[in-house]
mmCIF file of C-alpha atoms in Angstrom:
data_model
loop_
_atom_site.group_PDB
_atom_site.id
_atom_site.type_symbol
_atom_site.label_atom_id
_atom_site.label_comp_id
_atom_site.label_asym_id
_atom_site.label_seq_id
_atom_site.Cartn_x
_atom_site.Cartn_y
_atom_site.Cartn_z
ATOM 1 C CA MET I 19 3.235 -10.706 29.747
ATOM 2 C CA ALA I 20 4.013 -9.516 25.711
ATOM 3 C CA LYS I 21 1.430 -6.715 25.498
ATOM 4 C CA ASN I 22 2.512 -5.362 28.280
ATOM 5 C CA GLN I 23 6.003 -5.464 27.563
ATOM 6 C CA LYS I 24 5.796 -3.877 24.028
ATOM 7 C CA ARG I 25 3.501 -1.323 25.429
ATOM 8 C CA THR I 26 6.151 -0.553 28.059
ATOM 9 C CA TRP I 27 8.783 0.417 25.437
ATOM 10 C CA ARG I 28 6.254 2.288 23.102
ATOM 11 C CA GLN I 29 5.766 4.581 26.171
ATOM 12 C CA GLN I 30 9.602 4.951 26.724
ATOM 13 C CA PHE I 31 10.001 6.095 23.242
ATOM 14 C CA MET I 32 7.244 7.990 23.665
ATOM 15 C CA ASP I 33 8.875 9.620 27.329
ATOM 16 C CA ASN I 34 11.436 10.368 25.728
ATOM 17 C CA PHE I 35 10.017 11.793 22.297
ATOM 18 C CA LYS I 36 8.091 14.324 24.374
ATOM 19 C CA ILE I 37 11.190 15.975 25.992
ATOM 20 C CA LEU I 38 11.769 17.015 21.807
ATOM 21 C CA THR I 39 8.497 18.381 21.254
ATOM 22 C CA ARG I 40 9.168 20.821 23.741
ATOM 23 C CA SER I 41 11.284 22.624 21.765
ATOM 24 C CA HIS I 42 10.292 21.160 18.338
ATOM 25 C CA ASP I 43 8.090 20.178 16.306
ATOM 26 C CA LYS I 44 5.952 17.025 16.299
ATOM 27 C CA TRP I 45 6.235 16.422 13.099
ATOM 28 C CA GLU I 46 10.094 17.281 12.322
ATOM 29 C CA VAL I 47 11.116 15.390 15.005
ATOM 30 C CA TRP I 48 9.467 12.123 14.135
ATOM 31 C CA SER I 49 11.157 12.861 10.612
ATOM 32 C CA ASP I 50 13.988 13.671 11.612
ATOM 33 C CA PHE I 51 14.368 10.529 13.775
ATOM 34 C CA VAL I 52 13.631 7.965 11.025
ATOM 35 C CA HIS I 53 16.012 10.180 8.483
ATOM 36 C CA LEU I 54 18.971 10.242 11.361
ATOM 37 C CA ALA I 55 18.335 6.137 12.305
ATOM 38 C CA ALA I 56 18.053 5.313 8.227
ATOM 39 C CA CYS I 57 21.336 7.040 7.035
ATOM 40 C CA THR I 58 22.936 4.939 10.309
ATOM 41 C CA ILE I 59 21.975 1.776 9.094
ATOM 42 C CA SER I 60 22.698 2.701 5.715
ATOM 43 C CA ASN I 61 26.208 3.834 5.835
ATOM 44 C CA VAL I 62 27.755 1.140 7.988
ATOM 45 C CA PHE I 63 26.598 -1.348 4.938
ATOM 46 C CA ASP I 64 26.314 0.879 1.774
ATOM 47 C CA LYS I 65 28.922 2.799 0.899
ATOM 48 C CA ARG I 66 27.777 4.146 -2.380
ATOM 49 C CA PHE I 67 25.814 7.219 -0.646
ATOM 50 C CA TYR I 68 27.881 7.470 1.801
ATOM 51 C CA ASP I 69 29.272 11.264 1.918
ATOM 52 C CA GLN I 70 25.639 12.458 0.654
ATOM 53 C CA ARG I 71 24.154 10.559 3.754
ATOM 54 C CA GLU I 72 26.329 10.929 6.287
ATOM 55 C CA GLN I 73 25.970 14.886 5.263
ATOM 56 C CA ARG I 74 22.432 14.866 5.469
ATOM 57 C CA TYR I 75 23.038 12.944 9.059
ATOM 58 C CA LEU I 76 25.249 16.351 10.508
ATOM 59 C CA GLU I 77 22.572 18.793 8.695
ATOM 60 C CA ILE I 78 19.529 17.324 10.789
ATOM 61 C CA ILE I 79 21.129 16.624 14.150
ATOM 62 C CA GLN I 80 22.940 19.927 13.967
ATOM 63 C CA LYS I 81 19.339 21.386 14.924
ATOM 64 C CA TYR I 82 19.286 19.730 17.861
ATOM 65 C CA ASN I 83 21.656 20.294 20.986
ATOM 66 C CA LYS I 84 23.543 17.495 22.470
ATOM 67 C CA GLU I 85 21.239 16.403 24.931
ATOM 68 C CA GLU I 86 19.023 16.183 22.121
ATOM 69 C CA ALA I 87 20.907 14.357 20.122
ATOM 70 C CA ALA I 88 21.399 11.544 22.453
ATOM 71 C CA LEU I 89 17.857 11.508 22.699
ATOM 72 C CA PHE I 90 17.238 10.365 19.106
ATOM 73 C CA ALA I 91 20.163 7.355 19.949
ATOM 74 C CA GLU I 92 18.035 6.450 22.175
ATOM 75 C CA LEU I 93 14.873 6.067 20.557
ATOM 76 C CA LEU I 94 17.088 4.251 18.163
ATOM 77 C CA ALA I 95 17.568 1.655 20.965
ATOM 78 C CA ILE I 96 14.355 1.453 21.916
ATOM 79 C CA THR I 97 12.962 0.620 18.319
ATOM 80 C CA ILE I 98 15.743 -2.382 18.347
ATOM 81 C CA ILE I 99 15.206 -4.059 22.083
ATOM 82 C CA ALA I 100 11.169 -3.414 21.127
ATOM 83 C CA LEU I 101 11.352 -5.684 18.172
ATOM 84 C CA ASP I 102 13.873 -8.364 19.632
ATOM 85 C CA GLU I 103 11.515 -9.016 21.802
ATOM 86 C CA ASN I 104 8.433 -8.785 19.870
ATOM 87 C CA PRO I 105 9.621 -9.268 16.405
ATOM 88 C CA ALA I 106 5.618 -9.534 15.161
ATOM 89 C CA GLN I 107 5.027 -5.888 15.420
ATOM 90 C CA ASP I 108 4.457 -3.015 13.192
ATOM 91 C CA PHE I 109 6.397 -0.676 16.101
ATOM 92 C CA LEU I 110 7.407 2.333 14.254
ATOM 93 C CA GLY I 111 3.814 2.798 12.354
ATOM 94 C CA GLN I 112 1.998 1.952 15.801
ATOM 95 C CA ILE I 113 4.140 5.486 17.360
ATOM 96 C CA HIS I 114 3.180 6.853 14.132
ATOM 97 C CA GLN I 115 -0.678 6.265 14.022
ATOM 98 C CA GLN I 116 -1.535 5.731 17.898
ATOM 99 C CA GLU I 117 0.948 7.594 19.669
ATOM 100 C CA LEU I 118 1.605 10.503 17.755
ATOM 101 C CA GLU I 119 -1.440 10.720 15.633
ATOM 102 C CA LEU I 120 0.588 11.431 12.623
ATOM 103 C CA GLY I 121 -2.345 9.391 10.320
ATOM 104 C CA ASN I 122 -3.514 12.670 7.535
ATOM 105 C CA TYR I 123 -6.227 11.719 5.469
ATOM 106 C CA ALA I 124 -4.771 14.215 3.467
ATOM 107 C CA ASN I 125 -1.967 12.759 1.732
ATOM 108 C CA GLY I 126 -3.098 9.080 3.209
ATOM 109 C CA SER I 127 -0.675 8.429 5.078
ATOM 110 C CA PHE I 128 -3.051 5.992 7.450
ATOM 111 C CA TYR I 129 -1.154 2.793 8.239
ATOM 112 C CA THR I 130 -2.685 -0.712 8.303
ATOM 113 C CA PRO I 131 -2.806 -2.380 11.657
ATOM 114 C CA TYR I 132 -0.959 -5.277 12.132
ATOM 115 C CA HIS I 133 -3.521 -7.366 12.927
ATOM 116 C CA VAL I 134 -5.387 -7.052 9.671
ATOM 117 C CA GLY I 135 -2.120 -7.367 8.066
ATOM 118 C CA GLU I 136 -1.472 -10.589 9.903
ATOM 119 C CA MET I 137 -4.862 -12.103 8.252
ATOM 120 C CA MET I 138 -3.474 -10.747 4.712
ATOM 121 C CA ALA I 139 -0.147 -12.242 5.587
ATOM 122 C CA GLU I 140 -2.029 -15.532 5.931
ATOM 123 C CA LEU I 141 -4.029 -15.669 2.742
ATOM 124 C CA GLY I 142 -1.174 -14.839 0.879
ATOM 125 C CA ALA I 143 1.069 -17.384 2.275
ATOM 126 C CA MET I 144 -1.233 -20.328 1.646
ATOM 127 C CA ASP I 145 -0.788 -19.360 -2.004
ATOM 128 C CA VAL I 146 2.652 -19.119 -2.370
ATOM 129 C CA MET I 147 3.874 -22.035 1.037
ATOM 130 C CA PRO I 148 4.740 -24.185 -1.888
ATOM 131 C CA GLU I 149 6.558 -21.889 -4.143
ATOM 132 C CA VAL I 150 8.335 -20.918 -0.981
ATOM 133 C CA LEU I 151 9.267 -24.392 0.298
ATOM 134 C CA GLU I 152 9.749 -25.595 -3.818
ATOM 135 C CA GLU I 153 12.235 -22.267 -4.672
ATOM 136 C CA GLU I 154 15.800 -21.576 -3.637
ATOM 137 C CA TYR I 155 14.215 -18.486 -2.525
ATOM 138 C CA ILE I 156 11.043 -15.688 -3.454
ATOM 139 C CA SER I 157 10.877 -12.393 -3.558
ATOM 140 C CA VAL I 158 7.816 -10.374 -2.053
ATOM 141 C CA ASN I 159 6.471 -6.520 -2.245
ATOM 142 C CA ASP I 160 4.198 -3.906 -0.875
ATOM 143 C CA CYS I 161 4.425 -1.135 -3.289
ATOM 144 C CA CYS I 162 2.469 0.823 -0.330
ATOM 145 C CA CYS I 163 4.474 -0.146 2.378
ATOM 146 C CA GLY I 164 4.064 2.565 4.780
ATOM 147 C CA ALA I 165 5.690 1.648 7.827
ATOM 148 C CA GLY I 166 6.558 -1.842 6.442
ATOM 149 C CA CYS I 167 2.677 -3.640 8.792
ATOM 150 C CA LEU I 168 1.941 -6.655 5.599
ATOM 151 C CA LEU I 169 5.940 -7.027 4.808
ATOM 152 C CA ILE I 170 6.764 -7.737 8.777
ATOM 153 C CA ALA I 171 3.422 -9.770 8.620
ATOM 154 C CA PHE I 172 4.730 -12.000 5.941
ATOM 155 C CA ALA I 173 7.622 -12.344 7.565
ATOM 156 C CA ASN I 174 6.125 -13.577 11.224
ATOM 157 C CA THR I 175 3.784 -15.837 9.374
ATOM 158 C CA LEU I 176 6.573 -17.593 7.501
ATOM 159 C CA LEU I 177 8.685 -18.602 10.647
ATOM 160 C CA LYS I 178 4.851 -19.980 12.251
ATOM 161 C CA HIS I 179 5.252 -22.252 8.872
ATOM 162 C CA LYS I 180 9.047 -22.895 9.824
ATOM 163 C CA VAL I 181 10.643 -21.028 6.955
ATOM 164 C CA ASN I 182 13.358 -18.793 7.190
ATOM 165 C CA TYR I 183 13.000 -16.118 5.667
ATOM 166 C CA GLN I 184 15.884 -14.354 6.037
ATOM 167 C CA THR I 185 17.611 -16.986 3.286
ATOM 168 C CA LYS I 186 14.061 -17.485 1.243
ATOM 169 C CA VAL I 187 12.398 -14.545 0.619
ATOM 170 C CA LEU I 188 13.868 -11.160 -0.603
ATOM 171 C CA PHE I 189 11.607 -8.391 0.348
ATOM 172 C CA VAL I 190 11.213 -4.992 -1.533
ATOM 173 C CA ALA I 191 9.056 -2.029 -0.486
ATOM 174 C CA GLN I 192 7.974 1.519 -1.627
ATOM 175 C CA ASP I 193 6.139 4.463 -0.520
ATOM 176 C CA ILE I 194 6.493 7.981 -2.381
ATOM 177 C CA ASP I 195 6.467 9.090 0.863
ATOM 178 C CA PHE I 196 10.180 9.663 2.743
ATOM 179 C CA THR I 197 9.345 8.843 6.012
ATOM 180 C CA ALA I 198 7.197 6.234 5.693
ATOM 181 C CA ALA I 199 9.695 4.334 3.739
ATOM 182 C CA MET I 200 12.653 5.421 5.634
ATOM 183 C CA ALA I 201 10.427 3.851 9.097
ATOM 184 C CA CYS I 202 9.642 1.003 6.696
ATOM 185 C CA TYR I 203 13.834 0.220 6.208
ATOM 186 C CA ILE I 204 14.476 0.694 9.137
ATOM 187 C CA GLN I 205 12.755 -2.090 10.870
ATOM 188 C CA LEU I 206 13.273 -4.445 7.893
ATOM 189 C CA SER I 207 16.700 -4.004 8.716
ATOM 190 C CA PHE I 208 16.687 -4.584 12.327
ATOM 191 C CA LEU I 209 14.228 -7.742 11.458
ATOM 192 C CA GLY I 210 16.799 -9.507 9.368
ATOM 193 C CA CYS I 211 15.204 -8.714 5.951
ATOM 194 C CA ALA I 212 17.016 -9.228 2.946
ATOM 195 C CA GLY I 213 15.770 -6.247 0.033
ATOM 196 C CA TYR I 214 15.199 -2.620 -0.392
ATOM 197 C CA VAL I 215 13.148 -0.183 0.031
ATOM 198 C CA VAL I 216 12.484 2.089 -2.620
ATOM 199 C CA VAL I 217 11.348 6.050 -2.398
ATOM 200 C CA GLY I 218 9.053 6.925 -4.782
ATOM 201 C CA ASN I 219 5.769 6.783 -7.006
ATOM 202 C CA SER I 220 4.859 3.201 -7.908
ATOM 203 C CA LEU I 221 2.146 4.132 -10.347
ATOM 204 C CA SER I 222 5.072 5.724 -12.308
ATOM 205 C CA ASN I 223 6.962 3.669 -14.551
ATOM 206 C CA ALA I 224 10.306 5.740 -14.491
ATOM 207 C CA GLU I 225 13.481 4.154 -13.469
ATOM 208 C CA PRO I 226 13.970 5.241 -9.767
ATOM 209 C CA PRO I 227 17.323 6.761 -9.373
ATOM 210 C CA PRO I 228 19.916 4.155 -7.495
ATOM 211 C CA GLU I 229 19.689 7.186 -4.392
ATOM 212 C CA SER I 230 16.200 6.568 -4.003
ATOM 213 C CA ILE I 231 16.926 3.170 -3.378
ATOM 214 C CA TRP I 232 17.683 1.645 -0.030
ATOM 215 C CA TYR I 233 18.948 -1.445 0.880
ATOM 216 C CA THR I 234 19.111 -3.457 3.683
ATOM 217 C CA PRO I 235 22.121 -5.249 5.863
ATOM 218 C CA PHE I 236 21.030 -8.686 5.306
ATOM 219 C CA TYR I 237 21.073 -7.630 1.691
ATOM 220 C CA PHE I 238 24.956 -7.530 1.873
ATOM 221 C CA ARG I 239 25.360 -11.483 3.189
ATOM 222 C CA ASN I 240 26.870 -13.523 1.636
ATOM 223 C CA ILE I 241 24.085 -16.006 0.108
ATOM 224 C CA TRP I 242 22.158 -12.942 -1.241
ATOM 225 C CA VAL I 243 25.770 -11.786 -2.709
ATOM 226 C CA ASP I 244 25.771 -14.815 -4.036
ATOM 227 C CA ARG I 245 22.804 -15.279 -5.546
ATOM 228 C CA ARG I 246 22.996 -11.757 -7.585
ATOM 229 C CA ARG I 247 26.458 -12.818 -8.802
ATOM 230 C CA ASP I 248 24.806 -15.751 -10.180
ATOM 231 C CA ALA I 249 21.663 -14.142 -11.073
ATOM 232 C CA HIS I 250 23.563 -11.817 -13.290
ATOM 233 C CA TRP I 251 25.871 -14.391 -14.942
ATOM 234 C CA LYS I 252 22.685 -16.199 -15.723
ATOM 235 C CA HIS I 253 21.196 -12.980 -17.408
ATOM 236 C CA MET I 254 24.522 -12.684 -19.721
ATOM 237 C CA PHE I 255 24.078 -15.962 -21.125
ATOM 238 C CA ARG I 256 20.811 -15.849 -22.110
ATOM 239 C CA ILE I 257 22.003 -12.125 -23.781
ATOM 240 C CA LEU I 258 24.753 -14.252 -25.598
ATOM 241 C CA LEU I 259 22.016 -17.060 -26.570
ATOM 242 C CA THR I 260 19.448 -14.584 -28.199
ATOM 243 C CA ASN I 261 22.302 -12.632 -29.906
ATOM 244 C CA GLY I 262 25.096 -15.343 -30.524
ATOM 245 C CA VAL I 263 28.693 -14.766 -30.395
ATOM 246 C CA GLU I 264 30.378 -12.355 -32.809
ATOM 247 C CA LYS I 265 33.195 -13.444 -34.695
ATOM 248 C CA THR I 266 36.150 -12.160 -33.883
ATOM 249 C CA PRO I 267 37.729 -11.372 -37.449
ATOM 250 C CA MET I 268 41.507 -13.862 -37.806
#
């Protein structure tokens, strides 16, 4: 039943998507959808680059008429419902790879099938489970995240082991492809994963510019805000211990 329901949401997504491709390029519509959705999510919770992302949203949506613009909202709603009913899937990755056939060997944009991600997550969870249970929280990083398959699978694997990933795991993702990174950001956001997605080259040692980091809504939950504050003060305390406290002249 779950499999049939998943297919139903994918089909409904494609029905709406195909209307948009009657007068727009398929890749352009896909890229615009994930960009619009990501800006919508980000600007509710992360105000650092609100104006910049809102301006980008307006630039994109102006290419479409009123009826087409409404279809983007429906695509986002379908994505939310699909992930809510079945969190154990890479919904947008499957749309990209299977339904739209946008995989490209030339740029390496082929996403990991979800069942492969599940196997890898199970193996990884076996190694880190003692740490997960012992530590306050752990972080997990996918430096070539695609639409987030491996991180989604890891989150669902922890659920199978009765571990609440929303409070026990900080999810970090990165991809050089902006569209892939935004698809990952959307899915991590709606699955309640606290963390962030970086758009950039993982092989570069350069510090990513702040505007390339997209924080998920759950990153702003009080529990994670408190942890960041505690980590900051611990870091400052270590600096004081290392460098010494400079005496103020009398």
